[in-house]
Amino acid sequence: MEITYTRKELNSLISILKGQGKIIGFVPTMGALHEGHLSLIGKSKELCDVTVSSVFVNPTQFNDSEDLKRYPRTPEKDAEMLEKVGCDVVFFPTVEEVYPEKDTRIFDFGHLDSVMEGAKRPGHFNGVGQVVSRLFDMVVPHKAFFGMKDFQQIAVIKEMVRQLNYPVEIVSCPIVREENGLAMSSRNHLLDPEQRKNVPHIYATLKKARNLAAEMNVTDLKQWIADTIDGNPFLKTEYVDIVDDTTLRIVKEWSDPGRKVACVAVYADKIRLIDNIVF
Ligand code: PAF
């Protein structure tokens, strides 16, 4: 595996690979890697000739400086894990490498940015748009792989790709869960043992909710999800929404057209977790 730290190093590798006509798959990450990320690398290896990954904790997508400080960073372990699963190139840039000058672009993602994560974390998706577009400019991938846990992020990135006309295919990959159902997330590293025992309650509730959808209207079911999660003293829901899986319009009635996804953000003390389930 080639480890690169600068744009220059990355560019020269990418030019060689492009010259050889290789199909390039890209897995952008913020590090603290887990099985979910490794599954994205696996998918990229299946569909592409060469897999490039980046490990960069992007400051512009954090609307809370404490959250940015706390975000787990495990670069040596990340490099080992990537090597083990056969990633070909990894890019570990500094902030100055990604943002040699301040990125002042403001994206208009419309409704996609006005609900759920967009509403609760103002500026978050603008920062995601900034960093992903910069990384796409550097890696120039044919395909890029993202996990469905960040379901809204995928919708926003697809919109950015459409607006900026990038010739890249966005590949959505299923959520990878621990045996107890907890969605894998880098933030899980921050949970203490007591919280770890309790957070599987989030997905257990979403699964029960899917079965209850035939018996309750949308408003009551959302309330049921919030009450059931909050019934656990270690958890506090920030939002529960049921949305159309493509437009992210809030579902009001089960008869609304389109596939529906229930999405939640939940605090375990200061640690914020998100999860979702397709109904
Ligand atoms: O999903 C993430 O880890 C990040 O939002 C991403 C896409 C790597 C951009 O920093």
Tab-separated table of C-alpha atoms and ligand atoms in Angstrom:
chain	number	residue	atom	x	y	z
A	1	MET	CA	0.000	0.000	0.000
A	2	GLU	CA	1.295	3.445	-0.923
A	3	ILE	CA	0.958	6.018	1.864
A	4	THR	CA	0.776	9.621	0.688
A	5	TYR	CA	0.659	12.828	2.703
A	6	THR	CA	0.746	15.584	0.096
A	7	ARG	CA	-1.286	16.507	-2.971
A	8	LYS	CA	1.906	16.280	-5.009
A	9	GLU	CA	2.575	12.667	-3.968
A	10	LEU	CA	-1.048	11.734	-4.549
A	11	ASN	CA	-1.202	13.491	-7.936
A	12	SER	CA	1.812	11.688	-9.295
A	13	LEU	CA	0.417	8.289	-8.265
A	14	ILE	CA	-3.011	9.094	-9.697
A	15	SER	CA	-1.479	10.223	-13.035
A	16	ILE	CA	0.373	6.908	-13.333
A	17	LEU	CA	-2.787	4.913	-12.546
A	18	LYS	CA	-4.866	6.957	-14.993
A	19	GLY	CA	-2.161	6.509	-17.639
A	20	GLN	CA	-2.517	2.738	-17.148
A	21	GLY	CA	-6.278	3.068	-17.737
A	22	LYS	CA	-7.141	1.827	-14.223
A	23	ILE	CA	-10.663	2.222	-12.833
A	24	ILE	CA	-10.207	4.113	-9.569
A	25	GLY	CA	-12.452	3.519	-6.567
A	26	PHE	CA	-12.376	6.021	-3.706
A	27	VAL	CA	-13.351	5.634	-0.046
A	28	PRO	CA	-13.115	8.962	1.813
A	29	THR	CA	-13.040	8.591	5.609
A	30	MET	CA	-12.334	10.557	8.753
A	31	GLY	CA	-10.355	7.653	10.191
A	32	ALA	CA	-10.913	5.695	13.425
A	33	LEU	CA	-11.745	2.941	10.977
A	34	HIS	CA	-14.067	0.031	11.681
A	35	GLU	CA	-15.681	-2.862	9.805
A	36	GLY	CA	-18.111	-0.451	8.109
A	37	HIS	CA	-15.239	1.368	6.394
A	38	LEU	CA	-13.554	-1.936	5.546
A	39	SER	CA	-16.742	-3.102	3.833
A	40	LEU	CA	-16.556	0.017	1.612
A	41	ILE	CA	-12.965	-0.847	0.717
A	42	GLY	CA	-14.136	-4.414	-0.056
A	43	LYS	CA	-16.876	-3.105	-2.363
A	44	SER	CA	-14.441	-0.807	-4.121
A	45	LYS	CA	-11.994	-3.676	-4.635
A	46	GLU	CA	-14.807	-5.733	-6.104
A	47	LEU	CA	-15.847	-3.034	-8.600
A	48	CYS	CA	-12.587	-1.182	-9.379
A	49	ASP	CA	-8.973	-1.901	-10.356
A	50	VAL	CA	-7.433	0.320	-7.723
A	51	THR	CA	-8.756	1.524	-4.358
A	52	VAL	CA	-7.736	4.855	-2.881
A	53	SER	CA	-8.816	5.889	0.617
A	54	SER	CA	-8.347	9.157	2.501
A	55	VAL	CA	-8.133	9.679	6.237
A	56	PHE	CA	-8.877	13.305	7.111
A	57	VAL	CA	-10.870	14.774	9.986
A	58	ASN	CA	-12.421	17.662	8.103
A	59	PRO	CA	-12.775	20.730	10.349
A	60	THR	CA	-15.261	22.520	8.060
A	61	GLN	CA	-17.995	19.927	8.675
A	62	PHE	CA	-17.952	20.286	12.480
A	63	ASN	CA	-20.314	22.926	13.788
A	64	ASP	CA	-19.137	22.231	17.345
A	65	SER	CA	-15.458	22.729	18.149
A	66	GLU	CA	-15.638	20.376	21.165
A	67	ASP	CA	-16.953	17.624	18.877
A	68	LEU	CA	-14.010	18.221	16.508
A	69	LYS	CA	-11.538	18.034	19.416
A	70	ARG	CA	-13.114	14.843	20.750
A	71	TYR	CA	-13.336	13.078	17.381
A	72	PRO	CA	-11.248	9.867	17.657
A	73	ARG	CA	-7.955	9.784	15.767
A	74	THR	CA	-6.081	6.483	15.277
A	75	PRO	CA	-3.889	6.994	12.173
A	76	GLU	CA	-1.375	4.168	12.749
A	77	LYS	CA	-4.115	1.623	13.347
A	78	ASP	CA	-6.030	2.977	10.323
A	79	ALA	CA	-3.010	2.451	8.063
A	80	GLU	CA	-2.581	-1.105	9.363
A	81	MET	CA	-6.245	-1.945	8.793
A	82	LEU	CA	-6.240	-0.492	5.274
A	83	GLU	CA	-3.100	-2.403	4.369
A	84	LYS	CA	-4.600	-5.649	5.682
A	85	VAL	CA	-7.728	-5.389	3.512
A	86	GLY	CA	-5.716	-4.590	0.396
A	87	CYS	CA	-6.298	-0.854	-0.040
A	88	ASP	CA	-3.825	0.320	-2.692
A	89	VAL	CA	-3.279	3.978	-1.831
A	90	VAL	CA	-4.052	5.976	1.313
A	91	PHE	CA	-3.951	9.758	1.589
A	92	PHE	CA	-3.350	11.307	5.028
A	93	PRO	CA	-3.387	15.048	4.301
A	94	THR	CA	-2.998	17.919	6.753
A	95	VAL	CA	-5.598	20.696	6.915
A	96	GLU	CA	-3.205	22.954	4.926
A	97	GLU	CA	-2.899	20.336	2.173
A	98	VAL	CA	-6.686	20.137	1.731
A	99	TYR	CA	-7.360	23.837	2.314
A	100	PRO	CA	-4.292	25.791	1.150
A	101	GLU	CA	-6.722	28.700	1.175
A	102	LYS	CA	-10.020	29.039	3.056
A	103	ASP	CA	-12.934	27.408	1.232
A	104	THR	CA	-15.630	30.081	1.037
A	105	ARG	CA	-18.009	28.184	-1.217
A	106	ILE	CA	-21.613	28.012	-0.057
A	107	PHE	CA	-23.593	25.172	-1.600
A	108	ASP	CA	-27.333	25.263	-2.023
A	109	PHE	CA	-28.592	21.759	-1.286
A	110	GLY	CA	-32.159	23.033	-0.861
A	111	HIS	CA	-34.481	20.811	1.116
A	112	LEU	CA	-31.830	18.073	1.448
A	113	ASP	CA	-29.945	20.305	3.878
A	114	SER	CA	-32.947	21.646	5.769
A	115	VAL	CA	-34.081	18.505	7.607
A	116	MET	CA	-32.571	16.152	10.203
A	117	GLU	CA	-28.747	16.487	10.267
A	118	GLY	CA	-28.930	19.616	8.121
A	119	ALA	CA	-31.337	21.300	10.551
A	120	LYS	CA	-29.532	20.172	13.712
A	121	ARG	CA	-25.967	20.751	12.502
A	122	PRO	CA	-26.032	24.004	10.502
A	123	GLY	CA	-23.153	24.187	8.011
A	124	HIS	CA	-22.316	20.496	8.397
A	125	PHE	CA	-23.278	19.464	4.873
A	126	ASN	CA	-21.698	22.562	3.383
A	127	GLY	CA	-18.423	21.376	4.946
A	128	VAL	CA	-19.002	17.853	3.648
A	129	GLY	CA	-19.589	19.292	0.153
A	130	GLN	CA	-16.381	21.336	0.395
A	131	VAL	CA	-14.151	18.470	1.476
A	132	VAL	CA	-15.628	15.792	-0.767
A	133	SER	CA	-15.372	18.028	-3.829
A	134	ARG	CA	-11.735	18.859	-2.973
A	135	LEU	CA	-10.936	15.179	-2.508
A	136	PHE	CA	-12.712	14.311	-5.774
A	137	ASP	CA	-10.589	16.981	-7.518
A	138	MET	CA	-7.436	15.328	-6.170
A	139	VAL	CA	-8.333	11.648	-6.605
A	140	VAL	CA	-10.537	11.984	-9.717
A	141	PRO	CA	-12.246	8.653	-8.950
A	142	HIS	CA	-14.539	6.723	-11.273
A	143	LYS	CA	-16.597	5.478	-8.313
A	144	ALA	CA	-16.846	6.656	-4.689
A	145	PHE	CA	-18.240	4.560	-1.850
A	146	PHE	CA	-20.326	5.762	1.101
A	147	GLY	CA	-22.142	3.960	3.919
A	148	MET	CA	-25.913	4.137	4.324
A	149	LYS	CA	-25.621	5.015	8.011
A	150	ASP	CA	-24.976	8.549	6.767
A	151	PHE	CA	-28.017	8.237	4.610
A	152	GLN	CA	-28.648	11.994	4.271
A	153	GLN	CA	-24.970	12.592	3.466
A	154	ILE	CA	-25.291	10.328	0.419
A	155	ALA	CA	-28.274	12.341	-0.863
A	156	VAL	CA	-26.303	15.585	-0.387
A	157	ILE	CA	-23.172	14.224	-2.083
A	158	LYS	CA	-25.210	12.973	-5.052
A	159	GLU	CA	-26.671	16.474	-5.361
A	160	MET	CA	-23.188	18.042	-5.188
A	161	VAL	CA	-21.981	15.652	-7.899
A	162	ARG	CA	-24.969	16.665	-10.035
A	163	GLN	CA	-24.394	20.403	-9.479
A	164	LEU	CA	-20.629	20.294	-10.122
A	165	ASN	CA	-20.946	17.745	-12.900
A	166	TYR	CA	-18.383	15.291	-11.548
A	167	PRO	CA	-18.021	12.156	-13.697
A	168	VAL	CA	-18.126	9.923	-10.628
A	169	GLU	CA	-20.602	7.222	-9.660
A	170	ILE	CA	-21.718	7.338	-6.025
A	171	VAL	CA	-22.113	3.823	-4.673
A	172	SER	CA	-24.260	3.440	-1.502
A	173	CYS	CA	-23.320	0.505	0.710
A	174	PRO	CA	-25.362	-1.153	3.474
A	175	ILE	CA	-24.925	-0.279	7.150
A	176	VAL	CA	-22.582	-2.669	8.936
A	177	ARG	CA	-23.762	-3.538	12.452
A	178	GLU	CA	-22.225	-5.160	15.475
A	179	GLU	CA	-23.784	-8.465	16.563
A	180	ASN	CA	-26.000	-6.571	19.009
A	181	GLY	CA	-27.338	-4.385	16.176
A	182	LEU	CA	-25.377	-1.222	16.945
A	183	ALA	CA	-24.495	0.568	13.694
A	184	MET	CA	-20.715	0.745	13.354
A	185	SER	CA	-19.439	4.286	13.770
A	186	SER	CA	-16.118	5.905	14.582
A	187	ARG	CA	-17.913	7.642	17.444
A	188	ASN	CA	-18.556	4.250	19.083
A	189	HIS	CA	-14.892	4.435	20.182
A	190	LEU	CA	-15.966	7.197	22.573
A	191	LEU	CA	-18.610	5.136	24.404
A	192	ASP	CA	-17.848	3.900	27.912
A	193	PRO	CA	-18.729	0.277	28.818
A	194	GLU	CA	-22.075	1.223	30.394
A	195	GLN	CA	-23.114	3.256	27.346
A	196	ARG	CA	-21.975	0.439	25.041
A	197	LYS	CA	-24.381	-1.902	26.817
A	198	ASN	CA	-27.279	0.492	26.283
A	199	VAL	CA	-26.843	1.905	22.776
A	200	PRO	CA	-28.056	-1.283	20.972
A	201	HIS	CA	-31.482	-0.191	22.268
A	202	ILE	CA	-31.539	2.337	19.391
A	203	TYR	CA	-31.603	-0.226	16.590
A	204	ALA	CA	-33.770	-2.642	18.580
A	205	THR	CA	-36.356	0.150	18.785
A	206	LEU	CA	-36.135	0.915	15.066
A	207	LYS	CA	-36.687	-2.758	14.234
A	208	LYS	CA	-39.771	-2.936	16.474
A	209	ALA	CA	-41.039	0.304	14.927
A	210	ARG	CA	-40.854	-1.212	11.454
A	211	ASN	CA	-43.213	-3.957	12.628
A	212	LEU	CA	-45.559	-1.445	14.256
A	213	ALA	CA	-45.916	0.652	11.106
A	214	ALA	CA	-48.991	-1.329	10.072
A	215	GLU	CA	-50.743	-0.472	13.361
A	216	MET	CA	-49.887	3.184	14.018
A	217	ASN	CA	-50.081	6.409	12.038
A	218	VAL	CA	-46.807	8.198	11.184
A	219	THR	CA	-47.036	10.816	13.959
A	220	ASP	CA	-47.798	8.271	16.666
A	221	LEU	CA	-45.051	5.938	15.490
A	222	LYS	CA	-42.462	8.739	15.577
A	223	GLN	CA	-43.552	9.587	19.102
A	224	TRP	CA	-43.404	5.901	20.055
A	225	ILE	CA	-39.826	5.669	18.757
A	226	ALA	CA	-38.737	8.763	20.707
A	227	ASP	CA	-40.486	7.613	23.912
A	228	THR	CA	-39.103	4.084	23.644
A	229	ILE	CA	-35.510	5.240	23.081
A	230	ASP	CA	-35.796	7.863	25.834
A	231	GLY	CA	-37.170	5.164	28.137
A	232	ASN	CA	-33.549	4.034	28.418
A	233	PRO	CA	-31.889	6.322	30.995
A	234	PHE	CA	-28.604	6.391	29.015
A	235	LEU	CA	-30.198	7.725	25.821
A	236	LYS	CA	-31.892	10.930	24.654
A	237	THR	CA	-33.274	11.356	21.150
A	238	GLU	CA	-32.533	14.584	19.335
A	239	TYR	CA	-34.870	13.887	16.436
A	240	VAL	CA	-36.939	11.108	14.922
A	241	ASP	CA	-38.051	11.524	11.337
A	242	ILE	CA	-39.565	9.329	8.692
A	243	VAL	CA	-38.596	10.545	5.233
A	244	ASP	CA	-38.789	9.607	1.576
A	245	ASP	CA	-35.518	7.855	0.771
A	246	THR	CA	-34.729	9.961	-2.312
A	247	THR	CA	-36.211	13.419	-1.769
A	248	LEU	CA	-35.900	13.339	2.059
A	249	ARG	CA	-39.372	14.918	2.211
A	250	ILE	CA	-40.952	14.279	5.600
A	251	VAL	CA	-43.543	11.476	5.313
A	252	LYS	CA	-46.913	12.500	6.742
A	253	GLU	CA	-49.037	9.485	5.800
A	254	TRP	CA	-48.094	5.899	5.047
A	255	SER	CA	-49.938	6.362	1.739
A	256	ASP	CA	-47.375	9.017	0.619
A	257	PRO	CA	-45.485	7.660	-2.413
A	258	GLY	CA	-41.892	6.366	-2.257
A	259	ARG	CA	-39.767	4.205	0.003
A	260	LYS	CA	-39.669	5.346	3.607
A	261	VAL	CA	-36.731	5.522	5.981
A	262	ALA	CA	-36.926	6.171	9.712
A	263	CYS	CA	-33.926	8.202	10.882
A	264	VAL	CA	-32.836	9.069	14.400
A	265	ALA	CA	-30.128	11.049	16.149
A	266	VAL	CA	-29.581	10.021	19.747
A	267	TYR	CA	-27.282	11.285	22.484
A	268	ALA	CA	-25.559	8.903	24.884
A	269	ASP	CA	-24.431	11.680	27.232
A	270	LYS	CA	-22.263	13.881	24.922
A	271	ILE	CA	-21.817	11.250	22.212
A	272	ARG	CA	-24.129	11.742	19.287
A	273	LEU	CA	-25.117	8.670	17.276
A	274	ILE	CA	-27.283	8.395	14.176
A	275	ASP	CA	-29.043	5.380	12.732
A	276	ASN	CA	-31.797	4.562	10.275
A	277	ILE	CA	-33.946	1.733	8.991
A	278	VAL	CA	-35.730	1.295	5.678
A	279	PHE	CA	-39.436	0.544	6.185
B	1	PAF	O1	-18.673	10.219	6.330
B	1	PAF	C1	-17.558	10.700	6.631
B	1	PAF	O2	-16.714	10.067	7.255
B	1	PAF	C2	-17.239	12.120	6.220
B	1	PAF	O3	-18.362	12.926	6.297
B	1	PAF	C3	-16.569	12.230	4.841
B	1	PAF	C4	-17.494	11.774	3.733
B	1	PAF	C5	-15.297	11.396	4.825
B	1	PAF	C6	-16.190	13.680	4.570
B	1	PAF	O4	-15.320	14.179	5.535
